mmCIF file of the C-alpha atoms, coordinates in Angstrom:
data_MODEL
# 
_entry.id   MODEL 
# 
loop_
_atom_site.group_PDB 
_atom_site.id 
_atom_site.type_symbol 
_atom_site.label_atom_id 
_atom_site.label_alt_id 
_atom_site.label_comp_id 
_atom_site.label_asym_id 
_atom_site.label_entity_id 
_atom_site.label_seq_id 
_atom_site.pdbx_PDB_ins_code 
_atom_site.Cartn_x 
_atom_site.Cartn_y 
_atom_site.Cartn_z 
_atom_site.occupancy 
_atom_site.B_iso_or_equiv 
_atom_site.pdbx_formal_charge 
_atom_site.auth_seq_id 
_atom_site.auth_comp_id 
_atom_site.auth_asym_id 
_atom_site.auth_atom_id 
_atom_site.pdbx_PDB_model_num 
ATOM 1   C CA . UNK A 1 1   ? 88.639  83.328 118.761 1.00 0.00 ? 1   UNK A CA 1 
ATOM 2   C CA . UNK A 1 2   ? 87.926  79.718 116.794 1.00 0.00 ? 2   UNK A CA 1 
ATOM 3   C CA . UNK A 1 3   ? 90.133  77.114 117.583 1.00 0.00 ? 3   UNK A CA 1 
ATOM 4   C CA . UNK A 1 4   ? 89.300  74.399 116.252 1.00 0.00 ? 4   UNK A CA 1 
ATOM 5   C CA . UNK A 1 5   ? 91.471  73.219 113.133 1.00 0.00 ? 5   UNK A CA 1 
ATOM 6   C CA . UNK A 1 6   ? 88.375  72.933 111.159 1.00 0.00 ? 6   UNK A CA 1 
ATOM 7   C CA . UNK A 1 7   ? 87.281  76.142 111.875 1.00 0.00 ? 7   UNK A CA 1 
ATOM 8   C CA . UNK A 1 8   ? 91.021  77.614 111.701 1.00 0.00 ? 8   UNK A CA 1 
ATOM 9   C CA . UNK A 1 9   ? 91.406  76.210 108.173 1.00 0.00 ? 9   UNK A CA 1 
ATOM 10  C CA . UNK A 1 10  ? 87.946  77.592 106.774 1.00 0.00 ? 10  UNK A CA 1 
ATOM 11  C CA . UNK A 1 11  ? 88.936  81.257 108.035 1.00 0.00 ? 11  UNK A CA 1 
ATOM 12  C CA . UNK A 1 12  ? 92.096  80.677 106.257 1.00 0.00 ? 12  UNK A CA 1 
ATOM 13  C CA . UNK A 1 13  ? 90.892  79.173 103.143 1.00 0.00 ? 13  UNK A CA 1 
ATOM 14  C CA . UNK A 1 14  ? 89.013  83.080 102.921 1.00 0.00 ? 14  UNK A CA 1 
ATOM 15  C CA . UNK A 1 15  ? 91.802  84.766 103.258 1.00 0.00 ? 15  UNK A CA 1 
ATOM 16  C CA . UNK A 1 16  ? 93.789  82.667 101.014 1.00 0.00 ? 16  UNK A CA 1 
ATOM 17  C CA . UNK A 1 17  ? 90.878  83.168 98.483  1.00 0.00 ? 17  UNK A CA 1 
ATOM 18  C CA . UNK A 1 18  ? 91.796  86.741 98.301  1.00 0.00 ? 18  UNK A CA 1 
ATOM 19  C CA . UNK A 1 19  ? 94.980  86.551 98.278  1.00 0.00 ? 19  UNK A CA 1 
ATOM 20  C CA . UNK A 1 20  ? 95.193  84.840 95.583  1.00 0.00 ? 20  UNK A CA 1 
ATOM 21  C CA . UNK A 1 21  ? 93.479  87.437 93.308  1.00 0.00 ? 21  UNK A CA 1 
ATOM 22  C CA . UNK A 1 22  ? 95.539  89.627 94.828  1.00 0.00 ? 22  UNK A CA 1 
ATOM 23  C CA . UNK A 1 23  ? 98.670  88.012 94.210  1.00 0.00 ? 23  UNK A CA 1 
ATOM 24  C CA . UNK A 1 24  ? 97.549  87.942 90.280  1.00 0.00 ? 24  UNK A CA 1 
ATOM 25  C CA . UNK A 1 25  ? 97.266  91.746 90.103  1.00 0.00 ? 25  UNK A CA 1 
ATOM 26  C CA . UNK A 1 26  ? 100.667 92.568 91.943  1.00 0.00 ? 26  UNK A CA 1 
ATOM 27  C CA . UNK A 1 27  ? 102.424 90.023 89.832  1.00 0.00 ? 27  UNK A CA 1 
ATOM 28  C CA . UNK A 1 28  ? 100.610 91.251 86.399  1.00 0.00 ? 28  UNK A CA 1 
ATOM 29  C CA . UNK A 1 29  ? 101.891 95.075 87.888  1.00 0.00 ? 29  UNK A CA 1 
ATOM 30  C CA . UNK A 1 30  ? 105.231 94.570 88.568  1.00 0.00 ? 30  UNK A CA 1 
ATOM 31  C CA . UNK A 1 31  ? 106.399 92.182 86.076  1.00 0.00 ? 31  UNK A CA 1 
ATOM 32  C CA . UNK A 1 32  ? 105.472 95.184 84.423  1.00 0.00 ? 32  UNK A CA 1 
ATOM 33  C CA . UNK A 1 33  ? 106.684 98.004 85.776  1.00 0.00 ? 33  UNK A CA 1 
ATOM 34  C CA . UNK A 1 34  ? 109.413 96.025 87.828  1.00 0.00 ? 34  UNK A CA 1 
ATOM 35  C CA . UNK A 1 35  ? 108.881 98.478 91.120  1.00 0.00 ? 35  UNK A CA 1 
ATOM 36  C CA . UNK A 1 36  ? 107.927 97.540 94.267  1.00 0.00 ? 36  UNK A CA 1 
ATOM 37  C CA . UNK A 1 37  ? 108.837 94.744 96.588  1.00 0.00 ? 37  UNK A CA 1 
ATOM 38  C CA . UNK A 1 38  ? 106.111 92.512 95.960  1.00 0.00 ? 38  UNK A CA 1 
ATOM 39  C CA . UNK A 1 39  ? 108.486 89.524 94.743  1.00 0.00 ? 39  UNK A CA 1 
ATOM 40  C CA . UNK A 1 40  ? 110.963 90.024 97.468  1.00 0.00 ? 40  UNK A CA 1 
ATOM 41  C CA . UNK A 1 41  ? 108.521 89.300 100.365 1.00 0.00 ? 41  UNK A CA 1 
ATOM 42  C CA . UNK A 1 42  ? 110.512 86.689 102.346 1.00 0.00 ? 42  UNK A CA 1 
ATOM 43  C CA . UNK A 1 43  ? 110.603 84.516 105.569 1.00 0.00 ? 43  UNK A CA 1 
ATOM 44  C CA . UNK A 1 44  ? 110.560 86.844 108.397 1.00 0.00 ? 44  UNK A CA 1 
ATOM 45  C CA . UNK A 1 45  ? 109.198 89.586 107.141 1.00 0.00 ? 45  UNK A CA 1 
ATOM 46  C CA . UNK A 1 46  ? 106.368 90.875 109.317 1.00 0.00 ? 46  UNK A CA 1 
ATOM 47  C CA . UNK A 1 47  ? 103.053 93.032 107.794 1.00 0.00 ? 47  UNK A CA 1 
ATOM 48  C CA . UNK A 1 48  ? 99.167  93.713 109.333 1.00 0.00 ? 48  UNK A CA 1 
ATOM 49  C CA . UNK A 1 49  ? 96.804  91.445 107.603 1.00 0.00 ? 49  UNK A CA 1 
ATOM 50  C CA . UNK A 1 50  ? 94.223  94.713 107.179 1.00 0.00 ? 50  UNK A CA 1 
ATOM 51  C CA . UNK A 1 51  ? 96.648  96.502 105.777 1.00 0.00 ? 51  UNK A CA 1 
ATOM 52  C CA . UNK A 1 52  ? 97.908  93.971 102.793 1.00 0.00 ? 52  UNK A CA 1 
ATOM 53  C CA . UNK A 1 53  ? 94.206  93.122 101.879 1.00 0.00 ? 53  UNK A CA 1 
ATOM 54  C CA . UNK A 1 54  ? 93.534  96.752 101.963 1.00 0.00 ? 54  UNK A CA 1 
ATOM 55  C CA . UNK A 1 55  ? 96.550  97.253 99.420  1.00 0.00 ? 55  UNK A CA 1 
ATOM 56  C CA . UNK A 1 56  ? 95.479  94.937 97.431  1.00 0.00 ? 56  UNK A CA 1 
ATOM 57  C CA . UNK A 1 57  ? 91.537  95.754 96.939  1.00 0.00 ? 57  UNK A CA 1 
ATOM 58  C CA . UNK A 1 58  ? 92.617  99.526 95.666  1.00 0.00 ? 58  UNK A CA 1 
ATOM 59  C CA . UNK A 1 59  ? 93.877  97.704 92.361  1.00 0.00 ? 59  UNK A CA 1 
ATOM 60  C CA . UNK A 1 60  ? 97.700  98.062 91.203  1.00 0.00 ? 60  UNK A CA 1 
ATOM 61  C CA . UNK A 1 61  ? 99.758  97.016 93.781  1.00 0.00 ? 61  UNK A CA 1 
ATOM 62  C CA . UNK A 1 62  ? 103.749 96.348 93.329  1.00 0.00 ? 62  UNK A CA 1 
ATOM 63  C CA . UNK A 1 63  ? 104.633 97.095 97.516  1.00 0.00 ? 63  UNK A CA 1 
ATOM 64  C CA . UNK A 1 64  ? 103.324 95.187 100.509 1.00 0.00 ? 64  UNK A CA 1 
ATOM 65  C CA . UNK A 1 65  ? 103.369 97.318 103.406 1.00 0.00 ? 65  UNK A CA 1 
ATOM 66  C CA . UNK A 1 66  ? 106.130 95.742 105.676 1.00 0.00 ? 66  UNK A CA 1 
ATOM 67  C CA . UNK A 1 67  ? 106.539 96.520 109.159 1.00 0.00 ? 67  UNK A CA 1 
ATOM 68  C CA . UNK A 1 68  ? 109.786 95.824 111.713 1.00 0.00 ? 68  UNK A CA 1 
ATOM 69  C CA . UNK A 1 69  ? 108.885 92.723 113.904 1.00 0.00 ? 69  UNK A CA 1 
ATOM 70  C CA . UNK A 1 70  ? 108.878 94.437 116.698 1.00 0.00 ? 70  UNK A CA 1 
ATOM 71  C CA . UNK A 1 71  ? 106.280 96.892 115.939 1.00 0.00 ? 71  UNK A CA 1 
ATOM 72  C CA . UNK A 1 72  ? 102.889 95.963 116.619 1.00 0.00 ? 72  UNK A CA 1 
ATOM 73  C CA . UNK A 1 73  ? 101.467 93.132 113.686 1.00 0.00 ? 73  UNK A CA 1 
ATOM 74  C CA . UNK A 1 74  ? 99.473  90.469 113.148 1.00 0.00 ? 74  UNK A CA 1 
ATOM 75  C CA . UNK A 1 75  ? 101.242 88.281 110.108 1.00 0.00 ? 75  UNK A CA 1 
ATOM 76  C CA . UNK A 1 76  ? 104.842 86.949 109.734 1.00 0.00 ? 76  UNK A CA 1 
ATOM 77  C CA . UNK A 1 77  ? 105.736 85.294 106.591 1.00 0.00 ? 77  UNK A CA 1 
ATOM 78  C CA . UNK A 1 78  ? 106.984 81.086 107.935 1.00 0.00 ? 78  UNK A CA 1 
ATOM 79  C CA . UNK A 1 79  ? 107.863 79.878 104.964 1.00 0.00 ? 79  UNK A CA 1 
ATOM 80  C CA . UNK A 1 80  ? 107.935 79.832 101.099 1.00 0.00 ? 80  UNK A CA 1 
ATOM 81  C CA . UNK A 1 81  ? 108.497 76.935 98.297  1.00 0.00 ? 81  UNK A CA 1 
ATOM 82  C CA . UNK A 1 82  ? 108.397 76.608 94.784  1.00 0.00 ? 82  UNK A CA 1 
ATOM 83  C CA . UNK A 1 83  ? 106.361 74.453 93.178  1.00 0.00 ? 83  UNK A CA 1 
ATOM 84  C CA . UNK A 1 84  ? 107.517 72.428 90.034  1.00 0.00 ? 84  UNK A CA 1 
ATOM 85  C CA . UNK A 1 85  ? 107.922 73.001 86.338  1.00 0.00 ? 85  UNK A CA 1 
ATOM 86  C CA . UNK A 1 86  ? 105.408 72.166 84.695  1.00 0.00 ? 86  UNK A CA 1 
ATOM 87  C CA . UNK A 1 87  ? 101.689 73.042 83.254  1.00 0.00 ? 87  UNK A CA 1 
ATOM 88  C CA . UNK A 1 88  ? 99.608  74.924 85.466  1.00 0.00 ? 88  UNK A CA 1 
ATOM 89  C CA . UNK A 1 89  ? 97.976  72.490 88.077  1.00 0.00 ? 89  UNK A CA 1 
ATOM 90  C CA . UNK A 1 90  ? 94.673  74.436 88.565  1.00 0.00 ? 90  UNK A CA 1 
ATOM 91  C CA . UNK A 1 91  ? 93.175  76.723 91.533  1.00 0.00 ? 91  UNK A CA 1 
ATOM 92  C CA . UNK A 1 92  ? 92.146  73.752 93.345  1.00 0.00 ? 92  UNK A CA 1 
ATOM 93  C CA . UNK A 1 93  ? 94.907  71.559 93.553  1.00 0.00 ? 93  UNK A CA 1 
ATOM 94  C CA . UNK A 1 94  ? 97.506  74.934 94.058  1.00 0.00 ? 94  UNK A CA 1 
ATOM 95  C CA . UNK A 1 95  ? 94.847  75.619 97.302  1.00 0.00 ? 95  UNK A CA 1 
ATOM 96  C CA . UNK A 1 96  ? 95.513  71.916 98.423  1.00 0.00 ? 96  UNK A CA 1 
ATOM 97  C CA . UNK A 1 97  ? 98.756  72.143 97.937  1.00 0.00 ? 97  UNK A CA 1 
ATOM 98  C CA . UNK A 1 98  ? 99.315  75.519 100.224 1.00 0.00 ? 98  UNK A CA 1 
ATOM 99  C CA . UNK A 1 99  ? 97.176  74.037 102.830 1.00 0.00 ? 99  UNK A CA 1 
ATOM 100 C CA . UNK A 1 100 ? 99.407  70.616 102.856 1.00 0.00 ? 100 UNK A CA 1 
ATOM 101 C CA . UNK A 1 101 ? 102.412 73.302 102.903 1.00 0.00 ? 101 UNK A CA 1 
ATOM 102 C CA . UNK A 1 102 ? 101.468 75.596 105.129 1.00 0.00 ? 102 UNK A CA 1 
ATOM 103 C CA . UNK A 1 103 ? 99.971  73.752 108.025 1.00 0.00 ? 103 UNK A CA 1 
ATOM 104 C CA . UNK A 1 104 ? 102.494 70.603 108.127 1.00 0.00 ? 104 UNK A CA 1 
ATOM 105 C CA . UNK A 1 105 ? 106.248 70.330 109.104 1.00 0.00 ? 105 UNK A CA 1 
ATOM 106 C CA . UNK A 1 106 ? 106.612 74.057 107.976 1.00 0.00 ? 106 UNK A CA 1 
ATOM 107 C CA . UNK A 1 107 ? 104.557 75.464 110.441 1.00 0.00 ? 107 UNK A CA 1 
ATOM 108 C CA . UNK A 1 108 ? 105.533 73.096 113.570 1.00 0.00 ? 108 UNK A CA 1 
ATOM 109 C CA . UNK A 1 109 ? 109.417 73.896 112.700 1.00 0.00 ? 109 UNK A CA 1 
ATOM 110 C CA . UNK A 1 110 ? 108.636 77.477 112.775 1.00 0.00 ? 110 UNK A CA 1 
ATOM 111 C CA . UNK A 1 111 ? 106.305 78.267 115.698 1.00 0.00 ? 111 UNK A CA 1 
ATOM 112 C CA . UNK A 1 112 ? 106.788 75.123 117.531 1.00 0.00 ? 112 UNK A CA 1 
ATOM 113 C CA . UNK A 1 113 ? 103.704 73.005 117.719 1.00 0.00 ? 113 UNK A CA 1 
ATOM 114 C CA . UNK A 1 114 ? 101.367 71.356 115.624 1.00 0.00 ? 114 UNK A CA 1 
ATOM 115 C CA . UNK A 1 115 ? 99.094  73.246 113.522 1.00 0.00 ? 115 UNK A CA 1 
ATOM 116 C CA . UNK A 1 116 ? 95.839  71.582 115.318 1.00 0.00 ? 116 UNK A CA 1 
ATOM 117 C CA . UNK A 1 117 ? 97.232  72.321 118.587 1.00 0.00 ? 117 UNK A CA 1 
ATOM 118 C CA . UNK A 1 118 ? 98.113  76.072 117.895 1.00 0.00 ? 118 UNK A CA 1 
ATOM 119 C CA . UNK A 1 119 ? 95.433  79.219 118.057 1.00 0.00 ? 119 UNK A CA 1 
ATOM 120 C CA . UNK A 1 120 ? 97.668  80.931 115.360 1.00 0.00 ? 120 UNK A CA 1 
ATOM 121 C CA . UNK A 1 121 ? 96.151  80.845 111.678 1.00 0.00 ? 121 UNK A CA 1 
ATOM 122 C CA . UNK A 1 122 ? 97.720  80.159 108.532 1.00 0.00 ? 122 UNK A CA 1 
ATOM 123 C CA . UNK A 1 123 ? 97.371  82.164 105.447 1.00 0.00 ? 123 UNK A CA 1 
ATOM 124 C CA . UNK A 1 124 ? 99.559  82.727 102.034 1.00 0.00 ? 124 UNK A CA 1 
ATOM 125 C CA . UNK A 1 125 ? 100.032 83.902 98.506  1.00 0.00 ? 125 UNK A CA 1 
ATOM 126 C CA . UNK A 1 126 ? 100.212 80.940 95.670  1.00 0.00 ? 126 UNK A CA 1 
ATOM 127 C CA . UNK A 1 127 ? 100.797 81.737 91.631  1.00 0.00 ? 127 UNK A CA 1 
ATOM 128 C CA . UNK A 1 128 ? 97.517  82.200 89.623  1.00 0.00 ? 128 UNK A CA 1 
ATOM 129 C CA . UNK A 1 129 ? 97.441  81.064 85.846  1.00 0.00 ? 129 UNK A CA 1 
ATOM 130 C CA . UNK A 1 130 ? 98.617  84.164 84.590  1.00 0.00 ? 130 UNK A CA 1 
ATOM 131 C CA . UNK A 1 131 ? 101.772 84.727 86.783  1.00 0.00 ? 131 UNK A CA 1 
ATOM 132 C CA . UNK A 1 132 ? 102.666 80.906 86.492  1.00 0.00 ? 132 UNK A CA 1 
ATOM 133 C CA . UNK A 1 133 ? 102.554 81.081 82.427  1.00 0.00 ? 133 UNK A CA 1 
ATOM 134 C CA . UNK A 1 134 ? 103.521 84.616 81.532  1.00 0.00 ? 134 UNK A CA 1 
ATOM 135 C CA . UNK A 1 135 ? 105.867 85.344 84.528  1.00 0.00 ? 135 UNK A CA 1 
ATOM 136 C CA . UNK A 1 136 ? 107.175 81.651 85.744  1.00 0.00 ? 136 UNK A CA 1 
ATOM 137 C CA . UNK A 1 137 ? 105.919 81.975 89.070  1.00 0.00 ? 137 UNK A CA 1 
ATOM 138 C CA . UNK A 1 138 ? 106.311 78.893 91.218  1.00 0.00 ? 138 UNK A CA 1 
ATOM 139 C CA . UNK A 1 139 ? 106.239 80.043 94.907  1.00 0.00 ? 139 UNK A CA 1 
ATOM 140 C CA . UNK A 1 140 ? 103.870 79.283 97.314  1.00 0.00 ? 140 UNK A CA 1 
ATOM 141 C CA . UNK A 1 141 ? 104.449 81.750 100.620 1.00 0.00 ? 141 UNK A CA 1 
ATOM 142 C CA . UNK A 1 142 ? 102.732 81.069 103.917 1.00 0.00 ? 142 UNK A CA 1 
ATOM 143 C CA . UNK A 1 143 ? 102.096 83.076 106.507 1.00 0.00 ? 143 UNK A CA 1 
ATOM 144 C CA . UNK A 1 144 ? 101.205 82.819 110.335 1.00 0.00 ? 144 UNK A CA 1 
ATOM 145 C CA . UNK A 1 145 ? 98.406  84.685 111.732 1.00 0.00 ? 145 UNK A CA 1 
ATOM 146 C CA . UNK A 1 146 ? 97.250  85.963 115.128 1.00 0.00 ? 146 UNK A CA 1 
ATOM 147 C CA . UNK A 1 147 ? 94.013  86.744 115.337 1.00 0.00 ? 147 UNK A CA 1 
ATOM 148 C CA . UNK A 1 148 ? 92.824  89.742 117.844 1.00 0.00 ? 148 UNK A CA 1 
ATOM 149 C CA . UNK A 1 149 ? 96.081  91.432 119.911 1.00 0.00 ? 149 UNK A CA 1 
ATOM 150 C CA . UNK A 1 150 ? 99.184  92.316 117.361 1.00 0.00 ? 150 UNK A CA 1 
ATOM 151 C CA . UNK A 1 151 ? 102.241 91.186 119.075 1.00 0.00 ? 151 UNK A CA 1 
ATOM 152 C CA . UNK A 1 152 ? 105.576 92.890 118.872 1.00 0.00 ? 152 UNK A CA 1 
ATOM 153 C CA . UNK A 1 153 ? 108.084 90.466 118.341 1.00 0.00 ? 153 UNK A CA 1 
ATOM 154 C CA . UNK A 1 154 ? 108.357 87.032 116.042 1.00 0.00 ? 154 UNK A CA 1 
ATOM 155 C CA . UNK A 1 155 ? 106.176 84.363 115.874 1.00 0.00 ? 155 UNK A CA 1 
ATOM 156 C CA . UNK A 1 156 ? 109.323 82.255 115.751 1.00 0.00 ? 156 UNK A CA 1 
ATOM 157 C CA . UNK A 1 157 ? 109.270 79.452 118.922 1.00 0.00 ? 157 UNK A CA 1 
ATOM 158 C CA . UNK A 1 158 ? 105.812 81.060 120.280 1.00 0.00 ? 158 UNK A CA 1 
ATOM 159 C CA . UNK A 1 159 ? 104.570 77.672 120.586 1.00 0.00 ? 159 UNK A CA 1 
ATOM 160 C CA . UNK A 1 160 ? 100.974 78.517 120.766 1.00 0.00 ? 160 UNK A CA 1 
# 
């Protein structure tokens, strides 16, 4: 498994890169239809990082598939913010600002030690132009990632 932060944050800038397209459909969908729990996601809630990209490259998605912390998973949602009003800020900056988000203070206060220092990963969902003008979305939600061996509890304190 990497460790290094600069090999941490390119594996997560991938996954962030489709989440973000995913995020686009499942906000387009259920805006839409308004089923599924797709805007609900929230800090603590615990999923399988397979699973939620394999949701989301069938197409239409409006539910992630959530699983009780202790069952075995790989991905806990840490922490989620909304961004301000204003005119979309572009792909790029919304990616800088996740990774400023989601690897500072956020991450420490929730698993207990520096994101350099840690061998989880980081990961999350941010707004795309479409949900942020049609829909007002604002949130960016981050989420901790192991990486090999699901564990069966939080990621809360795991100060690793």
């Amino acid at each position: 498994m990497p460790t290094s932060p600069a090999v941490r944050t390119a594996f997560r800038t991938a996954l962030a890169a489709g989440a973000v397209v995913s995020l686009s459909a499942c906000g387009l969908l259920t805006s839409y239809f308004g089923a599924g729990n797709v805007h609900e996601i929230a800090v603590g809630d615990c999923f399988n990082e397979s699973e939620i990209q394999t949701a989301f490259s069938e197409g239409e998605v409006s539910d992630i598939p959530l699983v009780e912390c202790s069952e075995p998973h790989d991905s806990e949602v840490f922490h989620t913010e909304d961004l301000p009003e204003g005119d979309f800020p572009g792909e790029a900056s919304l990616e800088a600002s996740l990774d400023e988000i989601c690897t500072g203070s956020a991450f420490e206060g929730f698993v207990g030690i520096d994101y350099a220092e840690s061998e989880l990963y980081v990961s999350g969902l941010m707004p795309t132009s479409q949900t942020w003008e049609h829909f007002d979305d604002r949130e960016i939600l981050c989420y901790v990632l192991t990486e090999g061996e699901p564990v069966s509890e939080s990621l809360e304190g795991a100060n690793r």
